[in-house]
Amino acid sequence: MTKKILLASTLAAILFMVSCKKEPAAPINESELITTLRLTLTDSATPANVYTFIFKDIDGEGGANPTIDSVKVPVGKTYLASLLILDERDASAVDTISNEIEEESADHQFFYQSTPTDVISNFNYLSFDDNGKPLGTEFKLKAKATTSNGTLRVTLRHEPNKSAAGVADGDITNAAGETDIEVEFPVQLY
Amino acid sequence: MLQKIFFIFIISFSLNAFSQNCTLKISGNIIDEHDKSNLDYANVYIQELEIGTAADSNGYYEFNNICPGKYSFIIDHIGCTSDTVIVNVTKSITKNFFLEHHAEELNEIITTTSRIEKESVQSTTTIDNKTLTKLEGKDLGNILSTIAGVNQLKTGTTISKPIIHGLYGDRISIINNGVKLETQDWGSEHAPEIDPFASNQIRVVKGVGSLEYGTDAMGGLVLMDPPQLQKNKHLSAAISLIGQTNGRGITSSAKIEQGFKSGIAYFIQGTYKRFGDQQTPHYNLSNTALQEGNLSVGFGFLKKNWEINTYYSMFNQQLAILKSSHIGNLTDLKNAIASDTPLIVKPFTYKFENPQQKTQHHLGKINIVHYFKNQSKLDIIYSLQFNNRKEFDIRRGGRSEIPALNLKLLSNNVLSTYKWFKQFTKKEVRLDGNAGINFLAKHNANNPETGIRPLIPDYYQYSIGVFNMEKISVKNFIVEVGARYDYTRFLAFKYDKQNKLDKPKFNFHTYAIAAGASWKNNKENIQLQTNISYSSRFPNASELFSEGLHHGIAALEFGNQLLKPEKGIKWTSTVIGKFRHYIQTEATFYITKINDYIYLAPLPEPVLTIRGAFPAFQYYQTNARLIGFDITSKFKLFSFFSVDLRSSIVRGKNLTAKDNLIYMPSDRISTYFDAHYSFKKIKNVHLGLNVQHVFKQKNTPTQIIDYKATPNAYTTLDVDAGFEYVANEKNKIGFSVSAENISNAVYRDYLNRFRYYADELGWNLTFRLKYSFL
C-alpha cells in the first residue's frame, strides 16, 4: 500500500515535470533606453559654421564603454546650442527621445555646467515648457576669448522642482528630481 | 510620571490580590483508549486560561487554583491525534482523558499540536498565540526580531526581511503550514509575502532544522503554523481591530474555527490593512503608504486512520516606496546623502505614487495522511504556489502605469514522508525515523509588457530530493542524525543586448548532513543541546544572471554564471537553565563557516553610462565565517512582575579578503519589564516597558565604500498596557495600547538600506481591540 502510494505520487510528479513546455518568452524591447546625446553648436554670427559633438553608448549600461567627442570650437564666440536625444540601437528605426521629453516638457529640464566656470559661460535657455519655465533643449552659450581646455557637463533632470530657488536660472543645486542624463564633454577652445 | 503610574498599578494589584476565589483542583490520568495504558508525558492545555501542563511518566496531570467555569481541555500526546474535551468545572474533580494512539513522529515539527515545546535537539524559539496577540498588526520581520539572534534587513519602513544569525534571503527558509514559501526572495527589497495573522504560532529554528524542506537553510527556518484542524472543537471566532497613529492606519482581522464529531473541521481567516505616509520625529516620509488584503482557509476530514487537509492562502499587498529614495545616478545619491532631510517632503496622504510594488502570493495545498496499524504514518503534501511581483517606477513617455518589473513565479512541490518509531520493551529507549522524497518544479517568467530588460531572466528549475532522519531517545538523552541530497536542473533563457537568445543550463548537486544531541538532567532544570550541520545552497537566478541598475543604491549589479554552490558548516550549542520558577535562561553560541560564500564585491572601475558614472558590483565567492551569541533570560521576581533580558552579538568575516562582511547586525540588548495580574473577570492586566539599545556597527567592511558613515548607537523605549475582560466562559474582550519610540528618538539603523535618505519612525500609538468567542 505504502509503496503504491509513494510510487504513484513519484510518477505523477515526474510526469508533471516532463510535461511542462520549456519555451522562452519573446525578447523584451527596451523602450526607454537613451544611447545618444547630440550637441550641435551654431556660430550665432556666422550661421554657416555648425559643429556637432556626440556622446554615444550604443549598448546601454555596462557592456562596451561609451564614445565621447571633444567639443572643439573657435574661441570668443557666442553659439546657439541644441540637444538631440536618440535611441540608435536599431539604425533603421532611430527613436527620437527628444520628442518624448518635449511632450513632457513640464517634467524635464536641462542644466549646463562648465569647469572651469569661465571656459564656457553665459548659458541662456532658449526653449521653455508650457508654463514658461525653462526646458533647455535649445540654449545659448559663450566661449572664452582665449585658448583653453575644460569640460562641459549636460544634465537632464526628470521631475525636477522647477520653482525652487535658482532653478529657472539654470542653477542645478536645488533642482532635486531624478537624473536621466549626465554627460561630460571635454572642451578644447582654439 | 511613568513611575507614579507604575507604582499605583502595583499598589492596586496588592489590594486586589486577596479577592480571588479560585482554589479548585483538576487532576487525572491520560489513558490510551485501546489498551487502557497510561500515556506518559502527554500535554494538557486549557484553552480559555491559556495554561498548559505535561503529565508525568505515569500519565498523571494536575492543575491547581482554577476558577469555576466551562473549559476546553486540549490533550495531545506523541503518536496520538489530539482531542478537545469540554468540562464544566464547579468543584475540584478528577478527570481522566482517553486518547486514540497513533504513531506520530517525535521530531515532527509541522503538525505538532502541542502548546508546550516538544523535545528537540535544535535551538527553537516559539512565539505563541499570546505574544502574537500583543504584536498584532506588525509585519513578520518586526515580529521575529523580538527573538534574540533574529534581526531585520529593512528597505524603508515597510519592507523587512528576517536575518537569523547574520544570514538572510535564500539562506533562510520560511515554511507556511508545512510548505516552503517560494517567492522572489533574491532581492533585498523583497519582503516575504506572508500574513502573520494567519498563524497561531511562529517558531524559529536557528539551524538547518528539519531536512524535509531542503539543503539550503544554513541560517535557519521560520515555521508559520496556522490554526490546527481539530475534531470535535466547538465554534470559536476572534475579531481584531487595530488602529495606529503613525501612518494613521487601521488593521482588521477575523478568524473562525470549528471541528465536528464526524471529523470535518475548518477555519477561515482574513486580514485587511491600510495606512498612509508614516512619519519620523521631524518630517513626513512621503510615499510610504501600504495596503494589504489577505485570506486563508483550511478544510479537513479527520478520520481514525487517515486525514485529508486542504489549505489555501492568498496575500495581496501594495506598498509605496519613499519618493526621495528614487535616484538616477551617483550625483543624485550624493545630493540625497548630503541633505539631512529627504529631498521630497510633502503633506500626509494615503495615496500611492511611483515607485511602488504590488505583490500577490497564492498557496494551495492538499495533504493526505495515513496512519498504519504498526503506528507508522505516511504523509503526502502537494502544493502549488503562484507569486506575482510588479514594481513600478517613475518613467518617461506615460509609461509609469506599466510595471518596470513584472515577474511570475509558479512552483509545484510534492513532499512525501514516511515516519515510524519503535519503542523498545524497556520504555526508556525509543527509535524514530523519518524518510521522504521531495519534488519541485519552478517556472519564472517575465512579462514582456515592461519594456525594460529584465533584471533576472526566465527560467525553469526542477529538483528532486531525498532525505532520512533517525533519532534515538534514551531517558533524558536524544541523539539525532540525518542527511539529504538534492539534484537540481536549472534552465535559463537569457537575451543579450542584441536580443540573441542564450540558454545556459546548470546541474547542481546539493547535500545536507545534520547531527545533534540533547540532554537534560532528571530535575529538568538544565538542558544542553548541540548540533553540527553541513548544508549547501546553489546560486539563485539573481546571483547568476542579474544585470542592471539598482535605483535605490545607485549601483550596477552583475551576476556571475561561474558561481558554484555555497557550502556551510554550522555548529550551534544551547544551554537552557531554570532555577525554580524564578529564573529561566537560554544561551546559544554558534559558529558558521561558509565556503564559496556568495557576495557582492565592488569592481575596481566604475562604469560610465549616459547617466554618469556608477560604482559596479559583481557576485563573487569567498570563504566567510560568522560567530555569534544570543541570550534570553526571564526573571520572575514576583508572581506579578517579571523582567526579560535579550541580547545578541554576531561577527562576520570575509576570510579570503581579510575584511568584515557587509550588513551584519550590530550588537543589541533589550530589557522588558512586565507587570501583570489576573482578576476574576478582568484578566491578563499588564503594563510593560521595553528598553532596547542598539550599538553602533563598528565592524563594517573596509574594502566596500559606504556613502554615508555608519549610524550611531541608539536607544528606543516602548510601553504597552492592556487587559482582557472575560464576560463569561464564551465571550472575551481584549484591549491594549502600545506606544513605540515614546521619547521620539531620532535615529537611523545600519541594517536599513534607506538610512541614506531618512530617519527611522517617530513615536506611534497602537490601539488593539480583540473580541473572542469560544
Short mmCIF file of N, CA and C in Angstrom, two decimals, chain B residues 599-695:
data_model
loop_
_atom_site.label_atom_id
_atom_site.label_comp_id
_atom_site.label_asym_id
_atom_site.label_seq_id
_atom_site.Cartn_x
_atom_site.Cartn_y
_atom_site.Cartn_z
N TYR B 599 28.71 36.72 -2.49
CA TYR B 599 28.51 38.09 -2.02
C TYR B 599 28.82 39.06 -3.14
N LEU B 600 28.37 40.28 -2.99
CA LEU B 600 28.60 41.31 -4.00
C LEU B 600 29.91 42.02 -3.66
N ALA B 601 30.86 41.96 -4.60
CA ALA B 601 32.13 42.63 -4.38
C ALA B 601 32.25 43.77 -5.38
N PRO B 602 32.84 44.89 -4.96
CA PRO B 602 32.94 46.03 -5.88
C PRO B 602 33.94 45.73 -7.00
N LEU B 603 33.62 46.18 -8.21
CA LEU B 603 34.56 46.07 -9.31
C LEU B 603 35.51 47.28 -9.23
N PRO B 604 36.77 47.11 -9.67
CA PRO B 604 37.74 48.19 -9.46
C PRO B 604 37.38 49.50 -10.17
N GLU B 605 36.76 49.41 -11.35
CA GLU B 605 36.47 50.62 -12.11
C GLU B 605 34.98 50.91 -12.12
N PRO B 606 34.59 52.17 -11.94
CA PRO B 606 33.18 52.49 -12.11
C PRO B 606 32.79 52.37 -13.58
N VAL B 607 31.51 52.20 -13.85
CA VAL B 607 31.04 52.05 -15.23
C VAL B 607 30.44 53.37 -15.68
N LEU B 608 30.91 53.86 -16.85
CA LEU B 608 30.41 55.12 -17.38
C LEU B 608 29.18 54.87 -18.25
N THR B 609 28.10 55.58 -17.95
CA THR B 609 26.88 55.45 -18.75
C THR B 609 26.42 56.85 -19.09
N ILE B 610 25.33 56.92 -19.84
CA ILE B 610 24.79 58.22 -20.21
C ILE B 610 24.21 58.94 -18.99
N ARG B 611 23.99 58.21 -17.91
CA ARG B 611 23.53 58.83 -16.67
C ARG B 611 24.69 59.22 -15.76
N GLY B 612 25.89 59.10 -16.25
CA GLY B 612 27.04 59.39 -15.42
C GLY B 612 27.73 58.10 -15.02
N ALA B 613 28.70 58.21 -14.13
CA ALA B 613 29.48 57.03 -13.73
C ALA B 613 28.82 56.36 -12.53
N PHE B 614 28.78 55.02 -12.55
CA PHE B 614 28.19 54.26 -11.44
C PHE B 614 29.23 53.31 -10.86
N PRO B 615 29.23 53.14 -9.53
CA PRO B 615 30.04 52.06 -8.99
C PRO B 615 29.42 50.73 -9.42
N ALA B 616 30.24 49.75 -9.72
CA ALA B 616 29.71 48.47 -10.20
C ALA B 616 30.10 47.36 -9.25
N PHE B 617 29.19 46.41 -9.10
CA PHE B 617 29.42 45.28 -8.21
C PHE B 617 29.16 43.99 -8.98
N GLN B 618 29.90 42.96 -8.62
CA GLN B 618 29.64 41.65 -9.22
C GLN B 618 29.61 40.60 -8.12
N TYR B 619 28.80 39.55 -8.35
CA TYR B 619 28.74 38.45 -7.38
C TYR B 619 30.02 37.63 -7.50
N TYR B 620 30.68 37.45 -6.36
CA TYR B 620 31.88 36.63 -6.29
C TYR B 620 31.71 35.64 -5.15
N GLN B 621 32.71 34.77 -5.02
CA GLN B 621 32.66 33.81 -3.91
C GLN B 621 33.88 33.97 -3.05
N THR B 622 33.69 33.78 -1.78
CA THR B 622 34.80 33.88 -0.84
C THR B 622 34.54 32.87 0.27
N ASN B 623 35.43 32.81 1.22
CA ASN B 623 35.14 31.99 2.40
C ASN B 623 34.76 32.94 3.52
N ALA B 624 33.69 32.61 4.22
CA ALA B 624 33.19 33.51 5.25
C ALA B 624 33.01 32.76 6.56
N ARG B 625 33.06 33.50 7.64
CA ARG B 625 32.84 32.90 8.95
C ARG B 625 32.00 33.84 9.80
N LEU B 626 30.99 33.28 10.45
CA LEU B 626 30.16 34.07 11.35
C LEU B 626 30.21 33.43 12.74
N ILE B 627 30.45 34.25 13.73
CA ILE B 627 30.46 33.76 15.10
C ILE B 627 29.48 34.61 15.88
N GLY B 628 28.66 33.98 16.69
CA GLY B 628 27.70 34.79 17.42
C GLY B 628 27.21 34.14 18.70
N PHE B 629 26.48 34.95 19.44
CA PHE B 629 26.00 34.53 20.75
C PHE B 629 24.67 35.23 21.02
N ASP B 630 23.65 34.47 21.43
CA ASP B 630 22.36 35.07 21.82
C ASP B 630 22.02 34.61 23.22
N ILE B 631 21.40 35.48 23.96
CA ILE B 631 20.94 35.06 25.29
C ILE B 631 19.57 35.65 25.57
N THR B 632 18.70 34.83 26.15
CA THR B 632 17.38 35.27 26.58
C THR B 632 17.20 34.81 28.01
N SER B 633 16.89 35.73 28.91
CA SER B 633 16.68 35.35 30.31
C SER B 633 15.37 35.93 30.78
N LYS B 634 14.67 35.17 31.60
CA LYS B 634 13.43 35.66 32.18
C LYS B 634 13.55 35.54 33.69
N PHE B 635 13.35 36.65 34.36
CA PHE B 635 13.39 36.65 35.82
C PHE B 635 11.99 36.93 36.33
N LYS B 636 11.40 35.96 37.04
CA LYS B 636 10.08 36.19 37.63
C LYS B 636 10.30 36.63 39.06
N LEU B 637 10.40 37.94 39.24
CA LEU B 637 10.78 38.45 40.56
C LEU B 637 9.64 38.28 41.55
N PHE B 638 8.41 38.54 41.09
CA PHE B 638 7.21 38.30 41.90
C PHE B 638 6.23 37.58 41.01
N SER B 639 5.13 37.14 41.57
CA SER B 639 4.15 36.45 40.73
C SER B 639 3.56 37.42 39.71
N PHE B 640 3.66 38.71 40.00
CA PHE B 640 3.05 39.69 39.11
C PHE B 640 4.08 40.54 38.37
N PHE B 641 5.33 40.23 38.51
CA PHE B 641 6.34 41.07 37.90
C PHE B 641 7.50 40.26 37.35
N SER B 642 7.82 40.49 36.10
CA SER B 642 8.94 39.76 35.52
C SER B 642 9.79 40.70 34.67
N VAL B 643 11.03 40.29 34.49
CA VAL B 643 11.96 41.06 33.67
C VAL B 643 12.56 40.10 32.64
N ASP B 644 12.48 40.49 31.39
CA ASP B 644 13.09 39.70 30.32
C ASP B 644 14.31 40.43 29.82
N LEU B 645 15.35 39.68 29.55
CA LEU B 645 16.58 40.27 29.06
C LEU B 645 16.96 39.54 27.78
N ARG B 646 17.26 40.29 26.75
CA ARG B 646 17.64 39.65 25.49
C ARG B 646 18.85 40.37 24.94
N SER B 647 19.77 39.61 24.40
CA SER B 647 20.93 40.24 23.82
C SER B 647 21.50 39.36 22.72
N SER B 648 22.10 39.97 21.73
CA SER B 648 22.74 39.17 20.69
C SER B 648 23.95 39.89 20.12
N ILE B 649 24.91 39.07 19.73
CA ILE B 649 26.16 39.57 19.17
C ILE B 649 26.49 38.67 17.98
N VAL B 650 26.92 39.26 16.89
CA VAL B 650 27.41 38.43 15.78
C VAL B 650 28.55 39.17 15.07
N ARG B 651 29.55 38.39 14.65
CA ARG B 651 30.69 38.95 13.91
C ARG B 651 30.85 38.14 12.63
N GLY B 652 30.89 38.84 11.50
CA GLY B 652 31.05 38.16 10.22
C GLY B 652 32.35 38.57 9.55
N LYS B 653 33.12 37.59 9.10
CA LYS B 653 34.41 37.87 8.45
C LYS B 653 34.45 37.27 7.05
N ASN B 654 35.00 38.05 6.13
CA ASN B 654 35.34 37.55 4.81
C ASN B 654 36.78 37.07 4.94
N LEU B 655 36.97 35.75 4.96
CA LEU B 655 38.29 35.21 5.31
C LEU B 655 39.30 35.41 4.18
N THR B 656 38.84 35.36 2.93
CA THR B 656 39.77 35.49 1.81
C THR B 656 40.26 36.92 1.70
N ALA B 657 39.33 37.86 1.76
CA ALA B 657 39.72 39.27 1.62
C ALA B 657 40.18 39.86 2.94
N LYS B 658 40.15 39.09 4.02
CA LYS B 658 40.51 39.56 5.37
C LYS B 658 39.78 40.86 5.68
N ASP B 659 38.46 40.82 5.57
CA ASP B 659 37.64 42.01 5.78
C ASP B 659 36.37 41.59 6.51
N ASN B 660 35.62 42.59 6.97
CA ASN B 660 34.34 42.28 7.60
C ASN B 660 33.28 42.04 6.53
N LEU B 661 32.22 41.32 6.89
CA LEU B 661 31.11 41.13 5.96
C LEU B 661 30.16 42.31 6.10
N ILE B 662 29.50 42.64 4.97
CA ILE B 662 28.57 43.76 4.96
C ILE B 662 27.22 43.31 5.55
N TYR B 663 26.43 44.26 6.03
CA TYR B 663 25.07 44.02 6.55
C TYR B 663 25.05 43.00 7.70
N MET B 664 26.00 43.08 8.59
CA MET B 664 25.95 42.24 9.78
C MET B 664 25.21 43.02 10.87
N PRO B 665 24.29 42.38 11.57
CA PRO B 665 23.55 43.10 12.62
C PRO B 665 24.51 43.61 13.69
N SER B 666 24.23 44.80 14.19
CA SER B 666 25.08 45.32 15.27
C SER B 666 24.63 44.72 16.60
N ASP B 667 25.49 44.83 17.59
CA ASP B 667 25.19 44.26 18.91
C ASP B 667 23.98 44.97 19.49
N ARG B 668 23.17 44.23 20.22
CA ARG B 668 22.00 44.87 20.81
C ARG B 668 21.61 44.18 22.10
N ILE B 669 20.95 44.96 22.95
CA ILE B 669 20.46 44.42 24.21
C ILE B 669 19.10 45.04 24.47
N SER B 670 18.16 44.24 24.94
CA SER B 670 16.87 44.82 25.27
C SER B 670 16.35 44.20 26.57
N THR B 671 15.63 45.01 27.30
CA THR B 671 15.08 44.57 28.58
C THR B 671 13.60 44.90 28.58
N TYR B 672 12.81 43.95 29.00
CA TYR B 672 11.37 44.16 29.04
C TYR B 672 10.89 43.95 30.47
N PHE B 673 10.33 45.00 31.05
CA PHE B 673 9.77 44.92 32.41
C PHE B 673 8.28 44.72 32.26
N ASP B 674 7.76 43.70 32.89
CA ASP B 674 6.36 43.38 32.67
C ASP B 674 5.66 43.15 34.01
N ALA B 675 4.66 43.99 34.28
CA ALA B 675 3.83 43.78 35.46
C ALA B 675 2.50 43.24 34.97
N HIS B 676 2.03 42.16 35.57
CA HIS B 676 0.79 41.55 35.05
C HIS B 676 0.02 40.90 36.19
N TYR B 677 -1.26 40.85 36.03
CA TYR B 677 -2.09 40.27 37.07
C TYR B 677 -3.43 39.89 36.48
N SER B 678 -4.08 38.87 37.06
CA SER B 678 -5.41 38.49 36.58
C SER B 678 -6.42 38.58 37.71
N PHE B 679 -7.50 39.29 37.48
CA PHE B 679 -8.61 39.32 38.44
C PHE B 679 -9.63 38.31 37.98
N LYS B 680 -10.76 38.27 38.67
CA LYS B 680 -11.75 37.25 38.36
C LYS B 680 -12.32 37.45 36.94
N LYS B 681 -12.73 38.63 36.64
CA LYS B 681 -13.34 38.91 35.34
C LYS B 681 -12.37 39.63 34.40
N ILE B 682 -11.45 40.34 34.99
CA ILE B 682 -10.50 41.11 34.18
C ILE B 682 -9.15 40.43 34.28
N LYS B 683 -8.76 39.86 33.18
CA LYS B 683 -7.55 39.03 33.20
C LYS B 683 -6.43 39.66 32.39
N ASN B 684 -5.25 39.07 32.62
CA ASN B 684 -4.06 39.50 31.87
C ASN B 684 -3.89 41.01 31.85
N VAL B 685 -4.14 41.63 32.99
CA VAL B 685 -3.89 43.07 33.08
C VAL B 685 -2.38 43.23 33.07
N HIS B 686 -1.86 44.01 32.14
CA HIS B 686 -0.41 44.13 32.10
C HIS B 686 0.03 45.54 31.74
N LEU B 687 1.24 45.84 32.22
CA LEU B 687 1.89 47.09 31.87
C LEU B 687 3.36 46.74 31.64
N GLY B 688 3.85 47.05 30.46
CA GLY B 688 5.21 46.66 30.13
C GLY B 688 6.02 47.83 29.60
N LEU B 689 7.31 47.75 29.86
CA LEU B 689 8.23 48.76 29.33
C LEU B 689 9.39 48.03 28.68
N ASN B 690 9.65 48.35 27.42
CA ASN B 690 10.76 47.72 26.72
C ASN B 690 11.81 48.77 26.40
N VAL B 691 13.03 48.47 26.80
CA VAL B 691 14.14 49.38 26.51
C VAL B 691 15.10 48.62 25.61
N GLN B 692 15.36 49.16 24.44
CA GLN B 692 16.30 48.48 23.55
C GLN B 692 17.45 49.40 23.22
N HIS B 693 18.65 48.87 23.35
CA HIS B 693 19.82 49.64 22.95
C HIS B 693 20.54 48.91 21.83
N VAL B 694 20.76 49.62 20.73
CA VAL B 694 21.47 49.04 19.59
C VAL B 694 22.79 49.79 19.46
N PHE B 695 23.87 49.02 19.51
CA PHE B 695 25.20 49.64 19.45
C PHE B 695 25.54 50.01 18.01
#
